[in-house]
């Protein structure tokens, strides 16, 4: 691993894992406690339509994808606020239509074709330094917004009705939250792939939740876990010559199942019996 | 009687096309202790949410302290039906109570010393101060309820709403709860929503039955049609035909 660190792409990969960990820890915590994993997945997949748009119209990648993902997030926020009982269906439709749009637009774009696999699993070993700067800025924006609205976001997540009674602008905060999800997801798709984003957005906060006394500590523990999964996965993929994104997800997934098993009453009983 | 705090006139509400409330008139005076009774799905919680400004009435007027509910909802203490809460949410008892001191547009400024002292004072009143750093999810139903009452009281509300406060606590806690509420009622107007007629204890001053329509009873007696309403489904016709309100067993010696 040490000689691997001499390689620039490896250093960049570790930096990307670290920077992704920050956004995933903070936003993933909100995604998990607000139970909007499906919605976040919808934004991530629909963002593929934005990639298609960007290539078809020759727009810069970030403009097309971010613009489209923010639009999708806006629509999804409106739908979930106005027609709650129908929202899962509509999220599912946007999810599929967004991806289909992306595929068709890329078909129609002459000469150039994006590999769908790299969109799904990303290419953490090919992160240019410019993307790292972009992620740093993104992390800064997210940390600033979340610090500023921390108590309000906490109230929204815990008890929306109560927050509204206290005069908190819950609709604005909900839009803000989904916009931040869109930002995190889109910026990281190119780097780590959308499946890895969803995995890192949900698995570390899920494991962290039961061990933390506050959202803040949950965010921090999620960040640490996310970095641990990424570096372990990277190291394994390097030594075993496996696809990096998929290996990181496997590491996270195995830890997820272990944590679920450890929480089962039967397992707890067995462990406590053994201690005696 | 003193000033009306809440004034509801000809209120109608429906979810999509299903009517939930119709022709509801309700006046609540300062110092009252009102129990809103009725079957599940009868519209009690909906009425409460309209009075909190969380839902907009389809027709009719609702005024709280003479204003639109959404404008003055921060002056109402609200204790939700806490069964609906996310048990695994990582939040401490103190942080839940502090939520009751939230104000719009605070931005950077966190809760200050005054907020913290107020929160701890209310926790002490509810005998929950020693649990202030515990996770709320780890508390028992009765303990969690005290925390939610502390949260509702921490900003000195003029009126207190409780939604199904007896649903998740045992009989011992229910008695304690009503003793606490009686004490609070000396300074705060209280509205309790319940599907359980048993909550009409000596502490409750007036009773209204809600099952799409509302029937207000001044005084805290339980009548037969109340029981009909709470336990069978459609007492509306019965009442409309003018069945007299018969009083069941009242404890005269109390």
mmCIF file of C-alpha atoms in Angstrom, chain A residues 33 35 85 144 146-152 154-155 157-169 208-216 218, chain B residues 16 49 52-54 73-74 76 78 80 85-86 88-92 95-96 99-105 107-108 110-111 135-136 148 151-152 155:
data_model
loop_
_atom_site.group_PDB
_atom_site.id
_atom_site.type_symbol
_atom_site.label_atom_id
_atom_site.label_comp_id
_atom_site.label_asym_id
_atom_site.label_seq_id
_atom_site.Cartn_x
_atom_site.Cartn_y
_atom_site.Cartn_z
ATOM 1 C CA UNK A 33 -33.264 9.788 9.769
ATOM 2 C CA UNK A 35 -36.307 8.075 5.615
ATOM 3 C CA UNK A 85 -49.538 9.213 -0.467
ATOM 4 C CA UNK A 144 -21.935 25.915 6.041
ATOM 5 C CA UNK A 146 -26.001 22.550 7.787
ATOM 6 C CA UNK A 147 -24.210 24.470 10.557
ATOM 7 C CA UNK A 148 -26.356 27.521 9.913
ATOM 8 C CA UNK A 149 -29.663 25.620 9.945
ATOM 9 C CA UNK A 150 -28.645 22.837 12.338
ATOM 10 C CA UNK A 151 -31.317 23.274 15.026
ATOM 11 C CA UNK A 152 -34.025 23.872 12.421
ATOM 12 C CA UNK A 154 -32.907 18.758 13.567
ATOM 13 C CA UNK A 155 -36.445 19.838 14.448
ATOM 14 C CA UNK A 157 -36.182 15.698 10.943
ATOM 15 C CA UNK A 158 -37.439 14.793 14.396
ATOM 16 C CA UNK A 159 -40.900 16.335 14.466
ATOM 17 C CA UNK A 160 -41.996 18.267 11.402
ATOM 18 C CA UNK A 161 -45.354 19.343 12.849
ATOM 19 C CA UNK A 162 -43.745 20.724 15.964
ATOM 20 C CA UNK A 163 -41.130 22.600 13.928
ATOM 21 C CA UNK A 164 -43.913 24.199 11.902
ATOM 22 C CA UNK A 165 -45.822 25.195 15.018
ATOM 23 C CA UNK A 166 -42.690 26.915 16.277
ATOM 24 C CA UNK A 167 -42.690 29.007 13.108
ATOM 25 C CA UNK A 168 -39.847 27.198 11.316
ATOM 26 C CA UNK A 169 -40.118 27.365 7.511
ATOM 27 C CA UNK A 208 -23.903 4.917 13.349
ATOM 28 C CA UNK A 209 -27.497 5.746 14.346
ATOM 29 C CA UNK A 210 -27.863 3.326 17.231
ATOM 30 C CA UNK A 211 -24.484 4.193 18.728
ATOM 31 C CA UNK A 212 -24.930 7.961 18.830
ATOM 32 C CA UNK A 213 -26.663 10.310 21.193
ATOM 33 C CA UNK A 214 -27.111 13.195 18.766
ATOM 34 C CA UNK A 215 -27.250 13.956 15.052
ATOM 35 C CA UNK A 216 -23.857 15.678 15.262
ATOM 36 C CA UNK A 218 -23.999 10.471 14.100
ATOM 37 C CA UNK B 16 -59.650 14.381 -0.775
ATOM 38 C CA UNK B 49 -54.236 20.218 13.693
ATOM 39 C CA UNK B 52 -52.636 24.562 15.325
ATOM 40 C CA UNK B 53 -52.567 25.903 11.781
ATOM 41 C CA UNK B 54 -51.060 22.674 10.411
ATOM 42 C CA UNK B 73 -49.193 28.627 16.893
ATOM 43 C CA UNK B 74 -45.976 29.335 18.811
ATOM 44 C CA UNK B 76 -49.711 26.935 21.881
ATOM 45 C CA UNK B 78 -48.475 20.867 21.707
ATOM 46 C CA UNK B 80 -48.316 15.003 19.973
ATOM 47 C CA UNK B 85 -42.234 8.959 16.975
ATOM 48 C CA UNK B 86 -39.097 7.525 15.563
ATOM 49 C CA UNK B 88 -34.191 5.119 16.924
ATOM 50 C CA UNK B 89 -33.646 8.845 16.346
ATOM 51 C CA UNK B 90 -30.453 9.946 18.106
ATOM 52 C CA UNK B 91 -31.555 12.877 20.224
ATOM 53 C CA UNK B 92 -31.200 13.620 23.924
ATOM 54 C CA UNK B 95 -32.425 18.618 22.995
ATOM 55 C CA UNK B 96 -36.054 17.571 22.587
ATOM 56 C CA UNK B 99 -36.965 22.349 20.544
ATOM 57 C CA UNK B 100 -39.809 24.053 22.376
ATOM 58 C CA UNK B 101 -37.698 27.237 22.430
ATOM 59 C CA UNK B 102 -37.178 27.308 18.662
ATOM 60 C CA UNK B 103 -37.872 30.611 17.005
ATOM 61 C CA UNK B 104 -37.998 31.380 13.311
ATOM 62 C CA UNK B 105 -34.921 32.795 11.642
ATOM 63 C CA UNK B 107 -29.669 31.090 12.031
ATOM 64 C CA UNK B 108 -26.311 30.900 13.735
ATOM 65 C CA UNK B 110 -27.901 28.623 19.086
ATOM 66 C CA UNK B 111 -29.977 28.106 22.174
ATOM 67 C CA UNK B 135 -31.632 9.257 24.462
ATOM 68 C CA UNK B 136 -35.387 9.788 24.254
ATOM 69 C CA UNK B 148 -42.944 15.977 25.510
ATOM 70 C CA UNK B 151 -41.176 20.577 25.608
ATOM 71 C CA UNK B 152 -44.718 21.910 25.181
ATOM 72 C CA UNK B 155 -41.941 28.530 26.141
#
